[in-house]
Amino acid sequence: MEEAAPALERLLQPAPLEPLGHPDAGLEAAVGEEAEGAQDEEGPGDRTMTENFWVKKIEISVSEAEKRTGRNAMNMQEYTAYLVETRSVEHNDGPSVLTDSLWRRYSEFELLRNYLLVYYPHIVVPPLPEKRAEFIWHKLSADNMDPDFVERRRIGLENFLLRVASHPILCRDRIFYLFLTQEGNWKEIVNETGFQLKADSRLKALNATFRVKNPDKRFTELKHYSDELQSVISHLLRVRARVADRLYGVYKVHGNYGRVFSEWSAIEKEMGDGLQSAGHHMDVYASSIDDILEDEEHYADQLKEYLFYAEALRAVCRKHELMQYDLEMAAQDLASKKQQCEELSTGTVRTFSLKGMTTKLFGQETPEQREARIKVLEEQISEGEQQLKSKNLEGREFVKNAWADIERFKEQKNRDLKEALISYAVMQISMCKKGIQVWTNAKECFSKM
Amino acid sequence: AQVVGEKDLILPNGGTPAGTSSPASSSSLLNRLQLDDDIDGETRDLFVTVDDPKKHVCTMETYITYRITTKSTRVEFDLPEYSVRRRYQDFDWLRNKLEESQPTHLIPPLPEKFVVKGVVDRFSEEFVETRRKALDKFLKRITDHPVLSFNEHFNVFLTAKDLNAYKKQGMALLTRVGESVKHVAGGYKLRSRPLEFAAIGEYLDTFALKLGTIDRIAQRIIKEEIEYLVELREYGPVYSTWSALEGELAEPLEGVSACIGNCSTALEELTDDMTEDFLPVLREYILYSDSMKSVLKKRDQVQAEYEAKLEAVALRKEDRPKVPADVEKCQDRMECFNADLKADMERWQNNKRQDFRQLLMGMADKNIQYYEKCLMAWESIIPLLQEKQEAK
C-alpha cells in the first residue's frame, strides 16, 4: 500500500471555493436576486461573495415561542413552535425591514442541521441547544414545556441560526436560505435532496475508526482533544449544577433569620428596632439568589454550546478517518489486483486465487483464457488507478478545507470561551458586592441595637 | 469613689463585706459592664484573664489547665497580682459554690461540661480555644458583678495555690442565707407571681425559645455552607483539568481554578469562625436563661414561705399586733431576694444587649470579610482573562 500513495501524488489541483457535496449551483444567483441588497463586492467570478454575507445584510431572530397542538396521525401532541424572523438591513446603521417571518419547530431545526452535516462534512457545524434539559439543579424544571426551558431554548435556536449565518460557507447554502424564507414544503425539499442516503452509515464509520492505518496525525490528536473536551465540560456542568444547588440552600436558610429576628424584636425594648430591620436585610439576602443563579444559567448555556460543538468537531475527524479508510481499502484492492495481474502474466503464483486453484485441480486454462483475464484485470487496474487518484485528491481537499474550518473554529472557540469566563467573573463580582452591601446594612442595624 | 447602694446593706451575707456596690446609674453601670479593658479603667479595680491552656498527662487521666491572671487594688487581695492554674472541674466547683452562697443572684453560665467523646476532640486546638474564651467570659462576668466579685470563694479561686485543700474545708463556709434558702426547698406553693417577675419569666421563656431557633438556623447555615464548600472543592480543579487541554485558554482557565480555590479557603474560614465564635455564645445564653429561670423559682419559694407563714399568723387570730420575728425575717429575705434579682436582671439585660450587639455585628463582619476576600480574588483575575494570549 505504500507504493500506491506516492505513485499517485502527482496532480494536486487547488481547492475549489465550493464546498464538497454541493447544493445546486444555479441557486447562488437565485439567492443573490432574492436577498435584498445583495451585492457582489469582490472576488473573481460570480460564485464568490463576501464572507459574512448574511450577517452584514440581514438580521435573524427567533423572537417568540408558542405552544401548539399538532395534528399527528396518531394523536394530538403538544409541541412548541418558534417564530423565525429575518430582517434586511440596507446600510450598516440603517433601519431594518422585515422580509420573512415563519414558524419552525425544533424537529425542523434538527432536519436542517442533519442536512448540513451530510453536505458539509468538513465543516464544524454549529450545534443545536439540547433536546432535553440536562445538568439541572433542583430548581430548574426538567419539563420541555416549562417556560424557562422554552425561553432558553429559544435563545439557543437563535444562536444556532446566527452561527450558521455568520459562517462563510454555510451561510450560502440554499436549504438554509429556504429555511428562513419558505415555510410550507420546506421539509419536502430537504428530503428531496436525498441527503439521508448520502449519509455515512454508523457501522461504516465505527469500522473505519478501528481499522484505519494511516490517518492524518493532526486529526487523531484533534479527535482526542474533542473527546477530552466533552468529558471535562460535562464534568464541569455537573458540578456547577451541584454548586448552584448548595448556594441556593445557603442563601434561602438565611431567610429564616428574618422571621425569628422579627419575633424576637417583639419582646425586646431597645434591641427591637435594630433586630427588626436587620431581619429585613436577611430577607433581601435570601431572595437575591434567584436572580444570581438565573444569570449563571447563561454561563452554563455558553459552556453547553461548546460541549455540543466538541461533538461536531469529532464528526469532522470521523469523516476524515472514513475517507482515509476508504482510500486505504481502495489502494489495497488496487495493489492486490496488480499483483494478480503480474502473476498471471509471468506465470508465478504467489497469491491465492480461486481460478488458480481450480486451474491446478482441473487443468490449465488456455492461453486465450489467460489473456482475457489479464485484460479484464488491466482494465480494472486502470479504473482503480483513476479512482484512487480522485479519492486521494478528494482526501487532500477534505483535509485542507476541514483544517481551514478547524482553525476558524479554534479562534472562535477561544474568543467565545474567554468572553464567557469574563462574564462569569463579572457575575461573581456582582454577587460579592451585593453580599457586602447586604451584610453591611445588617451590621449597621445590629450596631443600633 | 464608692457609693453605697441602699439595698445591699440589708443583706445578711456572712462572707461578703457590705457597701461596696455602686449605684444603678446607667453610665457607670455600662462602664463597668464593658468587658474590654478601656480608657475608663479607673472605675475598675479588678482584672481577670484566662489564657495559656496546657495539657497535663497523668497516669489516671489527661486534662487541660488554664492560667488565671488576676490584678487588683482591692483590699481583699493581699498581693496586687496573682497567677494560678485551674482546670474545668475547678470552675464547675466555683459556680456551684456561688450558686449556694449567692442564691439571690444570677450566676453566669459555664460552657457545657460534657462532651460526646468521639464526636468532638476534647484536646483539639479549636475546642480548647472555644472553651478558654467561654471560661474567660465567665470570670469576667463575675468580676463585673458588684456583689459576686467580692465573694470569698471567688477570691480563693483566683488566689489559692492549692485549691483542692480549700475545697475540702468547703462545708464550714456555707452562709446563713444559703442554709436558709436550702431549707425552703419544696413545701410551699406560690399562689401567683408578682407582675414584674411574671413578666421576667415570660420574657425568659420566649427569649430561650428564640435563641434556640437562632441556634438551629445558624447550625443549618453552617451545614449548608460546608456542603457548598465540598462542591466548590471539586469544582475548582475541573477548570485546571480543562486548562491542561488548551493552548490560548490555558492561563485564563487556570486562573479561574485558582480563584475558586481562594474562595473555598475564605468560605472555610467563615464556617470555622461561626462554629467557634458564634454558636458557643448563643448556647451560653440559652444556659444562662435556664439558670435564671431556676433562680426565679427559688424566689417564688421564698415568697411562698413568707406568705404561708403570714397566713398562719393571721389564722391564729391573736390580739398581739406585733409580727413574730421569724415572719419578719422571711419578709426581709423575700424583699432582699426581689431587690437582688431586679438589680441583676437590669444588669443582665444591659449585658445581654451589649453581648448580642457584639455577637451579631461580629457575624455580619465575618460575612463581609468573606465576600471581600472573594471579591478581591475575582477582581484580580479580570485583567488575566482579558489579556491577549500567545497561542501555544
XYZ file of C-alpha atoms in Angstrom, chain A residues 225 228-229 232-233 235-236 239-240 242-243 246-247 249-251 253-254 256-257 260-261 263-264 267-271 275 282 285 299 303 413-414 417-418 421-422 424-426 428-429 431-433 435-436 439-440 442-443 446-449, chain B residues 203 206-207 210-211 213-214 217-218 220-221 224-225 227-228 231-232 234-235 238-239 241-242 245-246 248-249 252-253 256 260 274 278 349 352-353 356-357 360-361 363-365 367-368 371-372 374-375 378-379 381-382 385-389:
116
model
C -8.927 16.672 22.148
C -11.357 15.226 26.396
C -13.175 18.498 25.920
C -14.267 17.956 31.021
C -17.146 20.256 30.111
C -17.957 17.230 34.435
C -17.837 20.983 34.864
C -20.503 20.055 39.397
C -21.643 23.583 38.637
C -24.487 20.959 42.347
C -22.693 24.128 43.399
C -25.901 24.290 47.536
C -25.534 28.018 47.138
C -29.649 26.435 50.122
C -27.205 28.715 51.942
C -28.986 31.877 50.853
C -31.825 29.419 55.009
C -30.784 32.961 55.911
C -35.315 32.239 58.439
C -33.360 34.834 60.367
C -37.084 34.895 64.032
C -35.484 38.338 64.436
C -40.416 37.582 66.570
C -37.572 38.264 68.956
C -40.132 41.049 73.301
C -37.230 43.483 73.323
C -37.180 47.148 74.174
C -34.025 48.857 72.996
C -32.843 45.973 70.842
C -33.209 43.368 65.167
C -31.714 38.934 55.776
C -30.243 38.494 51.070
C -22.931 30.906 31.503
C -20.467 26.037 28.090
C -13.857 28.977 20.484
C -11.029 30.816 22.228
C -14.926 31.000 25.919
C -12.785 33.878 27.062
C -15.190 33.370 31.533
C -15.036 37.132 31.777
C -18.742 34.675 34.710
C -16.141 36.575 36.701
C -18.239 39.722 36.379
C -19.249 36.615 40.700
C -18.017 40.139 41.380
C -22.672 38.700 43.688
C -19.855 39.548 46.108
C -20.690 43.238 46.013
C -23.302 40.314 49.640
C -21.083 43.021 51.096
C -24.247 42.425 55.377
C -23.006 45.980 55.812
C -27.346 44.364 58.575
C -24.255 45.251 60.570
C -27.086 45.477 64.684
C -24.931 48.401 65.765
C -28.060 50.303 66.625
C -29.230 47.585 68.976
C -39.639 37.039 78.748
C -39.714 33.405 74.806
C -36.109 34.525 74.796
C -35.986 32.384 70.035
C -32.365 31.714 70.832
C -34.406 28.786 66.864
C -31.485 31.027 66.004
C -30.767 28.270 61.902
C -27.095 29.047 62.436
C -28.212 24.752 59.386
C -26.425 27.585 57.626
C -25.233 24.153 54.038
C -22.046 26.182 53.749
C -21.775 21.193 51.718
C -21.328 24.125 49.359
C -18.786 21.032 45.892
C -16.531 24.039 45.377
C -14.454 19.626 43.322
C -15.493 22.466 41.013
C -12.045 20.839 36.910
C -11.020 24.164 35.401
C -8.013 19.824 34.179
C -9.522 21.727 31.284
C -6.087 20.583 27.263
C -5.947 24.106 25.944
C -4.621 30.037 24.483
C -7.231 29.350 27.139
C -7.410 32.007 31.908
C -8.792 28.623 32.929
C -10.374 30.697 37.334
C -12.331 29.345 43.077
C -19.087 30.782 63.017
C -20.928 32.360 67.187
C -30.437 42.959 80.227
C -27.211 40.887 77.020
C -27.773 43.833 74.747
C -25.700 40.345 71.281
C -24.824 43.577 69.619
C -24.355 39.839 65.652
C -22.065 42.596 64.444
C -21.378 37.648 62.438
C -22.065 40.392 59.900
C -18.384 41.290 59.907
C -19.637 37.541 56.253
C -18.423 40.890 54.944
C -17.259 38.427 50.458
C -14.387 40.895 50.392
C -13.892 36.564 47.182
C -14.330 39.942 45.513
C -12.367 37.648 41.157
C -11.350 41.253 40.504
C -8.448 37.702 37.666
C -10.239 40.021 35.232
C -8.799 36.927 31.419
C -8.728 39.975 29.185
C -5.068 39.636 28.299
C -4.128 38.791 24.740
C -2.540 35.385 24.924
